[in-house]
Amino acid sequence: MNDAYARSVSEVLEAFGVDPTKGLTDFQVAENAKIYGRNVLPQEESTPFWKRVLNQFDDLLVKILIAAAIVSFLLALINGETGLTAFLEPSVIFMILAANAAVGVITETNAEKALVELRAYQADVATVLRNGCFSILPATELVPGDIVEVGVGCKVPADMRMVEMLSSQLRVDQAILTGESCSVAKDLESTVATNAVYQDKTNILFSGTVVVAGRARAIVVGVGSNTAMGSIRDAMLRTVDEATPLKKKLDEFGTFLAKVIAGICVLVWVVNIGHFRDPSHGGFMRGAIHYFKIAVALAVAAIPEGLPAVVTTCLALGTKRMARLNAIVRSLPSVETLGCTTVICSDKTGTLTTNMMSVSKVCVVQSVHRGPITNDYAVTGTTFAPEGMIFDSAGMQLEFPAQFPCLLHIAMCSALCNESILQYNPDKKNYDKIGESTEVALRVLVEKVGLPGFDSMPSALNILSKHERASYCNRYWEHQFKKICVLEFSRDRKMMSVLCSRKQQEIMFSKGAPESIITRCTHILCNEDGSSIPLTTDIRNELDERFKSFAGKDTLRCLALALKRMPMGQQTICHEDETNLTFIGLVGMLDPPREEVRNAILSCMSAGIRVIVVTGDNKTTAESLCRRIGAFEHLGDFTGYSYTASEFEELPPLQQTLALQRMVLFTRVEPSHKKMLVEALQNQNEVVAMTGDGVNDAPALKKADIGIAMGSGTAVAKSASDMVLADDNFASIVAAVAEGRAIYNNTKQFIRYMISSNIGEVVCIFVAAVLGMPDTLVPVQLLWVNLVTDGLPATAIGFNKQDTDVMMAKPRKVSEAVVTGWLFFRYLVIGAYVGLATITGFVWWFVYSDKGPKLPYYELVNFDSCPTRETSYPCSIFDDRHPSTVSMTVLVVVEMFNALNNLSENQSLLVIPPWSNPWLLASIALTMLLHVVILYVEPLSMLFSVTPLSWTEWTIVMYLSFPVIIIDEVLKFFSRNSRGRRFGFRFRRPDALPREARDK
């Protein structure tokens, strides 16, 4: 029944045909079970492990690599190769792909945990009325129509409509659904509100919520998937994970690169068709296979095999740095997504605020003999910790607050007229509450006021352990007074009272809504001398004004406190006794904003990031918070910037679009609204970060570009998120955004480094094949260069220092290419030089080297016809390992110099010197050491087809390698002026991109 909240109790009972005094019969239970099913969240079929593994290989570059590995292996077998040489290249490729697939499978497995952990919020048992008898049954056996009894501490087993109140009130903690810290009072009346949200359905008990006060009976109206918890599960299942901006750009670039590679491979093979019949190949077919092998080597050279591993490593390094900022990253790609975040949808309670109700103001009657009549005190401290000070209206700190009569009696009343518990949790190292947040706030106030006499000395309290300090003053008053009778809070009275006895004197303390308490008062307690005087009309008007100021302008939750001396020996109290009270004071409390939030909001504004506060709280309270934290900075009128969920839904589509572009505050929301907001913003090409802590936030967290859960939040929220804030602090998000931007900048640098290096390898093989030279580099040498000499420096580039103005720039556009037209031209130039330098080293050994054959250039480019004609040199000279060793060494060294070019995209090495990144220098040193090892250690030199080089050969290598720095310095110079930046071309037209990836 979806509209049970709008129907009367009798209508709901009649709809299910149940007698509230007897419950369902066994026959009705069986029939309803057939109709509605079991009270469990269905187990969703998870993706089979083998399918997850296969999904990791659904990438064009990966498929080309797999094909290259298989072809390489088959060609080795055709050529008669056996042992390690036949398996080395394909084995290394498959090992890399397997490692990347493992990371992907682990990430997907974590994402599915959210659905499993949602079950933890279902109740285990329920007290059910059936066949006229109450019994305790497994909650899974409940069916719609069952009459269930709930009490304090009970977890609600299903969605239920209240039918009978068994106590003066019933309050339920709905935080997992609404995200709000305050419990909700429930009643029997039907709800008349249109488009009612969870907070409006005050007669419904929602599955998974917890009863914190009172007892009641209710009829089950929804089980399993047809509950509020079930709707959250369905929303999570409907949510499709979006690819991160970096993943989209890498996929786009990979597709472009794959097409270029395929074209070049085919071109090399076709260009050399005329050489297929050369005698050196031993026939047309063998010639075709030979050049096909060159094409495969070209594919291996062009594809940056180490790119996925290096990206993963760089992101992992970023997660460690972010962990130190209290941002625990669960999904590696989300590190980079932070860098282009344009909107942060932040939960209010617990993220922008402390989620700890605390008293911030106290109003007492100072004196009626001289003005002003009332006096306000400010109370510091924004947590449940008994730490804070009290200041008077002049801003002077009260050294001994308990010396003031009204503050002393406020402390007495707050400690005694209270049913909550404040305690220190040594495991969490913080103070925990049990009970209502407002009552706990009063307990903390008692500790801040202290005790009269010596016990109030700060030194006496500070030497206590945290466990003793938590409730030291409260326990003092509880020992001084003996509680005799409690008159519980009720909705009609809006107050509670407690009768206490001390030294043969009975006193009744009361607390409640100011409008209820003040109307019952006939006297007031004066703070100046502790006297009790009649409450005049003027004083009453003054108190009303202070109450309106607290509740209106300051949006504080207000409570009034009072006392009454009772006849000696009285043992009970009733409602009639709650008259002729003496007013003690007025306290105003709120869930205070975190101290760091205001500066964090301003940082977001300067970084071009918009913050939208999303809350289930009422509009007035939320607007007051936004004023405090600076979200409404420079705004006098909030019209067009603040909307409730119902107000937003009533807007026409065009106005909704405009509202989304200006919105700062979104109130009275429930789970579906949060997810709707994320989707609407994403449709406007915004990159959205969503924060949350409750079960209700999980669908929106999963849908957002980056979901950020609170460390104190539910397991469901954490599992659905990409990042968890260990300190629940909004300021940590801003620090993480800065780190995400720096990580992206470094990621771009090493991607460009690897691209330019691989372009050099392609140029080397392509030019050599076109000119008809012998194989410049064999595939295993290319693999070594790509994995080791490319991988180590590329990873070290991830340690480039963060720019000082990283949070002053606007967020980059999602459509911004990883490699733009001008940059691609730059790296074509660099790559062309790398390739030509590598070939030059090869040619130098054959033509000019004293240790080489000093062949004419003509002989070198016609080496394949050597067996068919007379020559002055043996044809075996073309199998010498020296020329390929020189080429490979030139390639390695020139790439090391190129790594130094990537310390900055446009800044000269004279401005950002090499030692600014010691990790890069260390990686270059290690790379060169590894290269020297394979040159001079015998088994390895045989494996990689290399040989030791002489000093002269090393000198030539350095001469050929160093100019790459000079070339890039010239290109950087052009990049720093407007002409260089205007020059460009694109891989594809912007209008051919998907709509969500175009420029905003």
PDB file of C-alpha atoms in Angstrom, residues 91-250:
ATOM      1  CA  SER A  91      54.598 -13.872 -22.079  1.00  0.00           C
ATOM      2  CA  VAL A  92      55.597 -10.366 -20.981  1.00  0.00           C
ATOM      3  CA  ILE A  93      52.621  -8.818 -22.810  1.00  0.00           C
ATOM      4  CA  PHE A  94      50.159 -11.259 -21.213  1.00  0.00           C
ATOM      5  CA  MET A  95      51.651 -10.681 -17.740  1.00  0.00           C
ATOM      6  CA  ILE A  96      51.075  -6.919 -18.065  1.00  0.00           C
ATOM      7  CA  LEU A  97      47.510  -7.391 -19.266  1.00  0.00           C
ATOM      8  CA  ALA A  98      46.772  -9.865 -16.445  1.00  0.00           C
ATOM      9  CA  ALA A  99      48.004  -7.388 -13.811  1.00  0.00           C
ATOM     10  CA  ASN A 100      45.787  -4.617 -15.202  1.00  0.00           C
ATOM     11  CA  ALA A 101      42.798  -6.975 -15.356  1.00  0.00           C
ATOM     12  CA  ALA A 102      43.294  -7.947 -11.702  1.00  0.00           C
ATOM     13  CA  VAL A 103      43.051  -4.294 -10.609  1.00  0.00           C
ATOM     14  CA  GLY A 104      39.836  -3.861 -12.603  1.00  0.00           C
ATOM     15  CA  VAL A 105      38.205  -7.000 -11.169  1.00  0.00           C
ATOM     16  CA  ILE A 106      38.999  -5.932  -7.588  1.00  0.00           C
ATOM     17  CA  THR A 107      37.441  -2.486  -8.215  1.00  0.00           C
ATOM     18  CA  GLU A 108      34.220  -4.007  -9.590  1.00  0.00           C
ATOM     19  CA  THR A 109      33.975  -6.443  -6.677  1.00  0.00           C
ATOM     20  CA  ASN A 110      34.124  -3.569  -4.170  1.00  0.00           C
ATOM     21  CA  ALA A 111      31.289  -1.773  -5.972  1.00  0.00           C
ATOM     22  CA  GLU A 112      28.870  -4.705  -5.449  1.00  0.00           C
ATOM     23  CA  LYS A 113      29.431  -4.755  -1.675  1.00  0.00           C
ATOM     24  CA  ALA A 114      27.021  -1.838  -1.207  1.00  0.00           C
ATOM     25  CA  LEU A 115      24.034  -4.013  -2.166  1.00  0.00           C
ATOM     26  CA  VAL A 116      25.099  -6.762   0.233  1.00  0.00           C
ATOM     27  CA  GLU A 117      25.672  -4.389   3.148  1.00  0.00           C
ATOM     28  CA  LEU A 118      22.221  -2.871   2.654  1.00  0.00           C
ATOM     29  CA  ARG A 119      20.848  -6.054   4.232  1.00  0.00           C
ATOM     30  CA  ALA A 120      22.564  -5.221   7.545  1.00  0.00           C
ATOM     31  CA  TYR A 121      19.892  -2.594   8.211  1.00  0.00           C
ATOM     32  CA  GLN A 122      17.061  -5.118   8.230  1.00  0.00           C
ATOM     33  CA  ALA A 123      15.716  -6.167  11.625  1.00  0.00           C
ATOM     34  CA  ASP A 124      16.245  -9.765  12.796  1.00  0.00           C
ATOM     35  CA  VAL A 125      13.072 -10.298  14.845  1.00  0.00           C
ATOM     36  CA  ALA A 126       9.700  -8.656  15.457  1.00  0.00           C
ATOM     37  CA  THR A 127       6.983  -8.824  18.132  1.00  0.00           C
ATOM     38  CA  VAL A 128       3.882  -9.809  16.112  1.00  0.00           C
ATOM     39  CA  LEU A 129       0.199 -10.190  17.015  1.00  0.00           C
ATOM     40  CA  ARG A 130      -1.334 -13.233  15.277  1.00  0.00           C
ATOM     41  CA  ASN A 131      -4.411 -15.291  16.144  1.00  0.00           C
ATOM     42  CA  GLY A 132      -4.931 -13.071  19.190  1.00  0.00           C
ATOM     43  CA  CYS A 133      -1.495 -13.817  20.694  1.00  0.00           C
ATOM     44  CA  PHE A 134       1.816 -11.952  20.654  1.00  0.00           C
ATOM     45  CA  SER A 135       4.919 -13.884  19.663  1.00  0.00           C
ATOM     46  CA  ILE A 136       8.496 -13.072  18.616  1.00  0.00           C
ATOM     47  CA  LEU A 137       9.090 -14.148  15.012  1.00  0.00           C
ATOM     48  CA  PRO A 138      11.903 -13.708  12.472  1.00  0.00           C
ATOM     49  CA  ALA A 139      11.359 -10.393  10.679  1.00  0.00           C
ATOM     50  CA  THR A 140      11.590 -12.226   7.352  1.00  0.00           C
ATOM     51  CA  GLU A 141       8.213 -13.900   8.105  1.00  0.00           C
ATOM     52  CA  LEU A 142       6.302 -10.624   8.325  1.00  0.00           C
ATOM     53  CA  VAL A 143       3.581  -9.978   5.748  1.00  0.00           C
ATOM     54  CA  PRO A 144       1.507  -6.855   5.008  1.00  0.00           C
ATOM     55  CA  GLY A 145      -1.380  -6.716   7.483  1.00  0.00           C
ATOM     56  CA  ASP A 146       0.642  -7.974  10.468  1.00  0.00           C
ATOM     57  CA  ILE A 147       0.229  -6.002  13.700  1.00  0.00           C
ATOM     58  CA  VAL A 148       3.681  -5.347  15.196  1.00  0.00           C
ATOM     59  CA  GLU A 149       4.603  -3.820  18.552  1.00  0.00           C
ATOM     60  CA  VAL A 150       7.766  -1.679  18.794  1.00  0.00           C
ATOM     61  CA  GLY A 151       9.538  -0.032  21.732  1.00  0.00           C
ATOM     62  CA  VAL A 152      12.731   1.820  22.643  1.00  0.00           C
ATOM     63  CA  GLY A 153      15.776   0.281  20.947  1.00  0.00           C
ATOM     64  CA  CYS A 154      13.729  -1.715  18.409  1.00  0.00           C
ATOM     65  CA  LYS A 155      14.822  -1.718  14.795  1.00  0.00           C
ATOM     66  CA  VAL A 156      11.693  -1.320  12.665  1.00  0.00           C
ATOM     67  CA  PRO A 157      11.293  -4.610  10.715  1.00  0.00           C
ATOM     68  CA  ALA A 158       9.219  -3.328   7.759  1.00  0.00           C
ATOM     69  CA  ASP A 159       7.403  -0.220   6.542  1.00  0.00           C
ATOM     70  CA  MET A 160       4.466   0.153   8.950  1.00  0.00           C
ATOM     71  CA  ARG A 161       1.506   2.488   9.552  1.00  0.00           C
ATOM     72  CA  MET A 162       0.929   3.531  13.172  1.00  0.00           C
ATOM     73  CA  VAL A 163      -2.397   2.242  14.575  1.00  0.00           C
ATOM     74  CA  GLU A 164      -2.083   2.666  18.374  1.00  0.00           C
ATOM     75  CA  MET A 165       0.121   4.733  20.724  1.00  0.00           C
ATOM     76  CA  LEU A 166       1.095   2.844  23.880  1.00  0.00           C
ATOM     77  CA  SER A 167       2.995   5.739  25.485  1.00  0.00           C
ATOM     78  CA  SER A 168       2.732   9.505  25.599  1.00  0.00           C
ATOM     79  CA  GLN A 169       5.008   9.796  22.567  1.00  0.00           C
ATOM     80  CA  LEU A 170       6.966   7.782  20.018  1.00  0.00           C
ATOM     81  CA  ARG A 171      10.188   9.102  18.496  1.00  0.00           C
ATOM     82  CA  VAL A 172      12.199   7.391  15.758  1.00  0.00           C
ATOM     83  CA  ASP A 173      15.755   7.960  14.552  1.00  0.00           C
ATOM     84  CA  GLN A 174      15.450   8.176  10.737  1.00  0.00           C
ATOM     85  CA  ALA A 175      19.032   9.320  10.090  1.00  0.00           C
ATOM     86  CA  ILE A 176      19.817   6.441   7.730  1.00  0.00           C
ATOM     87  CA  LEU A 177      16.963   7.597   5.488  1.00  0.00           C
ATOM     88  CA  THR A 178      16.939  11.376   5.871  1.00  0.00           C
ATOM     89  CA  GLY A 179      20.479  12.110   7.044  1.00  0.00           C
ATOM     90  CA  GLU A 180      19.136  14.340   9.827  1.00  0.00           C
ATOM     91  CA  SER A 181      20.441  13.827  13.361  1.00  0.00           C
ATOM     92  CA  CYS A 182      17.250  14.692  15.246  1.00  0.00           C
ATOM     93  CA  SER A 183      14.665  12.008  15.890  1.00  0.00           C
ATOM     94  CA  VAL A 184      11.151  12.354  14.467  1.00  0.00           C
ATOM     95  CA  ALA A 185       7.960  12.356  16.560  1.00  0.00           C
ATOM     96  CA  LYS A 186       5.338   9.919  15.219  1.00  0.00           C
ATOM     97  CA  ASP A 187       1.557  10.166  15.502  1.00  0.00           C
ATOM     98  CA  LEU A 188      -1.633   8.480  14.282  1.00  0.00           C
ATOM     99  CA  GLU A 189      -3.021  11.295  12.125  1.00  0.00           C
ATOM    100  CA  SER A 190      -3.114  10.872   8.347  1.00  0.00           C
ATOM    101  CA  THR A 191      -0.859  13.124   6.271  1.00  0.00           C
ATOM    102  CA  VAL A 192      -2.534  15.640   3.961  1.00  0.00           C
ATOM    103  CA  ALA A 193       0.651  17.099   2.410  1.00  0.00           C
ATOM    104  CA  THR A 194       0.964  16.728  -1.348  1.00  0.00           C
ATOM    105  CA  ASN A 195       4.199  15.182  -2.660  1.00  0.00           C
ATOM    106  CA  ALA A 196       4.957  14.113   0.908  1.00  0.00           C
ATOM    107  CA  VAL A 197       8.598  13.245   1.604  1.00  0.00           C
ATOM    108  CA  TYR A 198       9.794  10.895   4.342  1.00  0.00           C
ATOM    109  CA  GLN A 199       9.930  13.708   6.910  1.00  0.00           C
ATOM    110  CA  ASP A 200       6.244  14.519   6.241  1.00  0.00           C
ATOM    111  CA  LYS A 201       5.029  10.926   6.715  1.00  0.00           C
ATOM    112  CA  THR A 202       4.825  11.180  10.489  1.00  0.00           C
ATOM    113  CA  ASN A 203       2.509   8.159  10.819  1.00  0.00           C
ATOM    114  CA  ILE A 204       4.835   5.735   8.993  1.00  0.00           C
ATOM    115  CA  LEU A 205       7.634   3.732  10.622  1.00  0.00           C
ATOM    116  CA  PHE A 206      10.264   2.966   8.001  1.00  0.00           C
ATOM    117  CA  SER A 207      12.167  -0.301   7.772  1.00  0.00           C
ATOM    118  CA  GLY A 208      15.656  -0.145   9.278  1.00  0.00           C
ATOM    119  CA  THR A 209      15.034   2.951  11.419  1.00  0.00           C
ATOM    120  CA  VAL A 210      15.331   2.764  15.232  1.00  0.00           C
ATOM    121  CA  VAL A 211      12.816   3.673  17.958  1.00  0.00           C
ATOM    122  CA  VAL A 212      14.473   5.997  20.511  1.00  0.00           C
ATOM    123  CA  ALA A 213      11.492   6.816  22.748  1.00  0.00           C
ATOM    124  CA  GLY A 214       8.060   5.339  23.523  1.00  0.00           C
ATOM    125  CA  ARG A 215       6.012   2.280  22.511  1.00  0.00           C
ATOM    126  CA  ALA A 216       3.400   1.779  19.806  1.00  0.00           C
ATOM    127  CA  ARG A 217       1.656  -0.702  17.573  1.00  0.00           C
ATOM    128  CA  ALA A 218       1.647  -0.502  13.796  1.00  0.00           C
ATOM    129  CA  ILE A 219       0.380  -2.452  10.821  1.00  0.00           C
ATOM    130  CA  VAL A 220       2.824  -3.665   8.182  1.00  0.00           C
ATOM    131  CA  VAL A 221       2.126  -1.960   4.831  1.00  0.00           C
ATOM    132  CA  GLY A 222       5.301  -2.812   2.882  1.00  0.00           C
ATOM    133  CA  VAL A 223       7.841  -5.633   2.952  1.00  0.00           C
ATOM    134  CA  GLY A 224      11.053  -6.491   1.066  1.00  0.00           C
ATOM    135  CA  SER A 225      11.475  -4.428  -2.079  1.00  0.00           C
ATOM    136  CA  ASN A 226       8.270  -2.464  -1.371  1.00  0.00           C
ATOM    137  CA  THR A 227       9.869  -0.568   1.520  1.00  0.00           C
ATOM    138  CA  ALA A 228      11.832   2.666   1.701  1.00  0.00           C
ATOM    139  CA  MET A 229      14.995   0.573   2.029  1.00  0.00           C
ATOM    140  CA  GLY A 230      13.935  -1.486  -0.992  1.00  0.00           C
ATOM    141  CA  SER A 231      13.478   1.648  -3.113  1.00  0.00           C
ATOM    142  CA  ILE A 232      17.069   2.661  -2.261  1.00  0.00           C
ATOM    143  CA  ARG A 233      18.282  -0.779  -3.367  1.00  0.00           C
ATOM    144  CA  ASP A 234      16.350  -0.485  -6.659  1.00  0.00           C
ATOM    145  CA  ALA A 235      17.787   2.981  -7.275  1.00  0.00           C
ATOM    146  CA  MET A 236      21.311   1.618  -6.758  1.00  0.00           C
ATOM    147  CA  LEU A 237      20.661  -1.229  -9.196  1.00  0.00           C
ATOM    148  CA  ARG A 238      19.404   1.203 -11.846  1.00  0.00           C
ATOM    149  CA  THR A 239      22.506   3.346 -11.507  1.00  0.00           C
ATOM    150  CA  VAL A 240      25.091   2.798 -14.217  1.00  0.00           C
ATOM    151  CA  ASP A 241      28.671   3.714 -13.370  1.00  0.00           C
ATOM    152  CA  GLU A 242      29.974   6.486 -15.605  1.00  0.00           C
ATOM    153  CA  ALA A 243      33.495   6.392 -17.044  1.00  0.00           C
ATOM    154  CA  THR A 244      35.790   8.994 -15.489  1.00  0.00           C
ATOM    155  CA  PRO A 245      36.956  11.953 -17.630  1.00  0.00           C
ATOM    156  CA  LEU A 246      40.500  10.550 -17.795  1.00  0.00           C
ATOM    157  CA  LYS A 247      39.212   7.109 -18.797  1.00  0.00           C
ATOM    158  CA  LYS A 248      37.115   8.692 -21.566  1.00  0.00           C
ATOM    159  CA  LYS A 249      40.090  10.683 -22.846  1.00  0.00           C
ATOM    160  CA  LEU A 250      42.439   7.688 -22.728  1.00  0.00           C
TER     161      LEU A 250
END
